[in-house]
PDB file of C-alpha atoms and ligand atoms in Angstrom:
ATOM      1  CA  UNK A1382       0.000   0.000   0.000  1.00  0.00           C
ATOM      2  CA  UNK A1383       1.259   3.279  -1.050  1.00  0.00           C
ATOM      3  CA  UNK A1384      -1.348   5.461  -0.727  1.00  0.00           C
ATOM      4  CA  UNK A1385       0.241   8.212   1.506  1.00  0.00           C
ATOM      5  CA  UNK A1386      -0.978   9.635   4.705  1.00  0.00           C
ATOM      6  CA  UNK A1387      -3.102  12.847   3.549  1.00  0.00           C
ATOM      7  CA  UNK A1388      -6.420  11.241   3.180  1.00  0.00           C
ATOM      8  CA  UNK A1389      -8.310  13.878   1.413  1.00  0.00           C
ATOM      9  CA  UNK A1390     -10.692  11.305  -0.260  1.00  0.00           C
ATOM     10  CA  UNK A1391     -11.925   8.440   1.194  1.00  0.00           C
ATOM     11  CA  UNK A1392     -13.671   6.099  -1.776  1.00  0.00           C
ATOM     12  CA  UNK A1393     -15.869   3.639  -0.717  1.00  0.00           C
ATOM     13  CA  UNK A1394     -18.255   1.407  -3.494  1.00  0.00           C
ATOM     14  CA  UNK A1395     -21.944   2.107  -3.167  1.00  0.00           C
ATOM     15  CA  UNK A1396     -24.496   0.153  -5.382  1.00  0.00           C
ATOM     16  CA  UNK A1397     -27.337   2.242  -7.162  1.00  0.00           C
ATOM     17  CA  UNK A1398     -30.511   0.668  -5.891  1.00  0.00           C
ATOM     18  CA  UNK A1399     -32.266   2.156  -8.945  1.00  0.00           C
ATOM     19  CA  UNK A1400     -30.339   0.033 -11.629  1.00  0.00           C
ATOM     20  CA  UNK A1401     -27.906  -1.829  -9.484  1.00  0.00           C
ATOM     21  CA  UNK A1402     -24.624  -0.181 -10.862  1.00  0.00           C
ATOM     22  CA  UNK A1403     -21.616  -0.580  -8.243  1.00  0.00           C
ATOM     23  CA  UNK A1404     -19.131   2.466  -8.484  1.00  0.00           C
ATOM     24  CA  UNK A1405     -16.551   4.164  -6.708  1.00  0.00           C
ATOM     25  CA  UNK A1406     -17.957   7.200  -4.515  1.00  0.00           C
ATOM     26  CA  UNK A1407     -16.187  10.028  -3.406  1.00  0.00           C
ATOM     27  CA  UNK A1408     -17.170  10.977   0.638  1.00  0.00           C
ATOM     28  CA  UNK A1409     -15.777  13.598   0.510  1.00  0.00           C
ATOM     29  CA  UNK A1410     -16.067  14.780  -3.411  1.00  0.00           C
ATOM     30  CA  UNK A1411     -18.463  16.783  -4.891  1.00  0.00           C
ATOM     31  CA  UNK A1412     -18.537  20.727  -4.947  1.00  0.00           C
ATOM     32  CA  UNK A1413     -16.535  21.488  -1.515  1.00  0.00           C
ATOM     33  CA  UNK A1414     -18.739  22.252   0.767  1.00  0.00           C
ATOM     34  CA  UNK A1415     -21.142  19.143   2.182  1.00  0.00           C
ATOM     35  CA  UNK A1416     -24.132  20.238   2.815  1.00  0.00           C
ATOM     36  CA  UNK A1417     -26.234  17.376   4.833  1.00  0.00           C
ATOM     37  CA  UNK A1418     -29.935  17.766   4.100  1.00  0.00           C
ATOM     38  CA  UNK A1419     -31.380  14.032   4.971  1.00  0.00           C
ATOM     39  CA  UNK A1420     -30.899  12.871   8.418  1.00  0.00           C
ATOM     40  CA  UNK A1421     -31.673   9.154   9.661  1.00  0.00           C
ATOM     41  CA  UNK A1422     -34.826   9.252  11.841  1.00  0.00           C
ATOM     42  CA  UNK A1423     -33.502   6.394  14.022  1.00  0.00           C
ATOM     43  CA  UNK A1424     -30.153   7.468  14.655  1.00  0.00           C
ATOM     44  CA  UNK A1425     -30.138  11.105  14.206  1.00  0.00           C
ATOM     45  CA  UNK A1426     -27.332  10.808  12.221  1.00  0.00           C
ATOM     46  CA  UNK A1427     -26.655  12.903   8.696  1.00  0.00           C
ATOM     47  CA  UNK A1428     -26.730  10.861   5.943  1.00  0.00           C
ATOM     48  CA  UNK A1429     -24.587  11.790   2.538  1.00  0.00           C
ATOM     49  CA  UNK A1430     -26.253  12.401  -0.783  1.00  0.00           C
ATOM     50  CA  UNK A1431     -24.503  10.119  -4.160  1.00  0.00           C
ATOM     51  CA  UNK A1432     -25.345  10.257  -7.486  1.00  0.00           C
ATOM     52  CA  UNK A1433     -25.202   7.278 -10.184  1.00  0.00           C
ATOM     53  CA  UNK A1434     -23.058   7.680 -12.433  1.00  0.00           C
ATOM     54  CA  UNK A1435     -24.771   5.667 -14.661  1.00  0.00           C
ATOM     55  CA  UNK A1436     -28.401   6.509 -14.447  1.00  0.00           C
ATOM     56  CA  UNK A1437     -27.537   9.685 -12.996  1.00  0.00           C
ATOM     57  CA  UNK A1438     -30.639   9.042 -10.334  1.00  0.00           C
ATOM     58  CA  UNK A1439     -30.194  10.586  -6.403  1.00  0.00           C
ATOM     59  CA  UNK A1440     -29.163   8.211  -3.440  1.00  0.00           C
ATOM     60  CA  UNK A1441     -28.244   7.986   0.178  1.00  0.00           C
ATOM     61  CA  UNK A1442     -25.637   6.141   1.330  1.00  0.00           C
ATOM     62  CA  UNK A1443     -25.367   5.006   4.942  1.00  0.00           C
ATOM     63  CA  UNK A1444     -22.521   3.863   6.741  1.00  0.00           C
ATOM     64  CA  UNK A1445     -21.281   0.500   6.178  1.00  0.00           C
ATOM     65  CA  UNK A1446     -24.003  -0.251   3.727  1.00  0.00           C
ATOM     66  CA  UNK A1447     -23.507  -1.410   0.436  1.00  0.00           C
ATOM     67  CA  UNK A1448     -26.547  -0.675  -1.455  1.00  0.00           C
ATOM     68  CA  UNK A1449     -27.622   3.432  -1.352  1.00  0.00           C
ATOM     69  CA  UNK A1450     -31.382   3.437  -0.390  1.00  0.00           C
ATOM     70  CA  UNK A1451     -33.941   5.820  -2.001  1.00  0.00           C
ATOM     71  CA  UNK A1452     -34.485   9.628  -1.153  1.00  0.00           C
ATOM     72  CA  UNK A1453     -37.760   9.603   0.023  1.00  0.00           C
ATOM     73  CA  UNK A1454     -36.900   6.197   2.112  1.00  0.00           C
ATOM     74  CA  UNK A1455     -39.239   6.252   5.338  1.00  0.00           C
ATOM     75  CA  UNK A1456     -36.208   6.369   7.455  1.00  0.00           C
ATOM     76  CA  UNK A1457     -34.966   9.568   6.272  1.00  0.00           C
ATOM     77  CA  UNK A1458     -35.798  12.281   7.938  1.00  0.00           C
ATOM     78  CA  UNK A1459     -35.841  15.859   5.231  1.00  0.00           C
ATOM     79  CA  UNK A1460     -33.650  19.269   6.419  1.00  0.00           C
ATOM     80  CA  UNK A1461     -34.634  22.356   5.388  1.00  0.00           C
ATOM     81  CA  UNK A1462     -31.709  24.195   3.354  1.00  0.00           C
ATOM     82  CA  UNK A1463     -32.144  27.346   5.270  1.00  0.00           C
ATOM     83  CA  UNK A1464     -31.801  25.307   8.482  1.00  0.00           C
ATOM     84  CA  UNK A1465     -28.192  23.912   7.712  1.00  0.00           C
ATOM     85  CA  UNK A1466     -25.555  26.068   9.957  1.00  0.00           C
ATOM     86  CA  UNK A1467     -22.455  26.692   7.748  1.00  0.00           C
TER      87      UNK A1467
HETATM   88 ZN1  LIG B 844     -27.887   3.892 -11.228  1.00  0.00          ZN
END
């Protein structure tokens, strides 16, 4: 392993529930600035937002699961934009 110290990007694989497409995801990619908008009901916890690369369709991706569950899941609890402390 040679993959240096300065973790910047951690890549994990996440499968696209909505046409089963495994790729690489980027936890820490995307514009710069996370902004966490879905929350787990049961935990509390923020959930991130992926997107497919090959169908392009929205997911969430929880911790230490495989398979990114849908948006509007029952778990997920919505956050208002304006409510998100920068
Ligand atoms: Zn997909």
């Amino acid at each position: 392993m040679n993959m240096g110290k300065e973790m910047k990007y951690e890549y994990r694989e996440v499968k696209c529930p909505w046409c089963d497409h495994v790729f690489m995801w980027n936890k820490n990619g995307g514009e710069g600035l996370i902004i966490h908008m879905y929350r787990l009901k049961e935990t509390g916890k923020y959930v991130e937002e992926a997107k497919c690369p090959k169908c392009e369709m929205k997911m969430l991706v929880l911790d230490k699961i495989f398979e990114g569950i849908d948006i509007d899941d029952d778990r997920i609890e919505h956050i208002l934009t304006e409510s998100v402390i920068l």
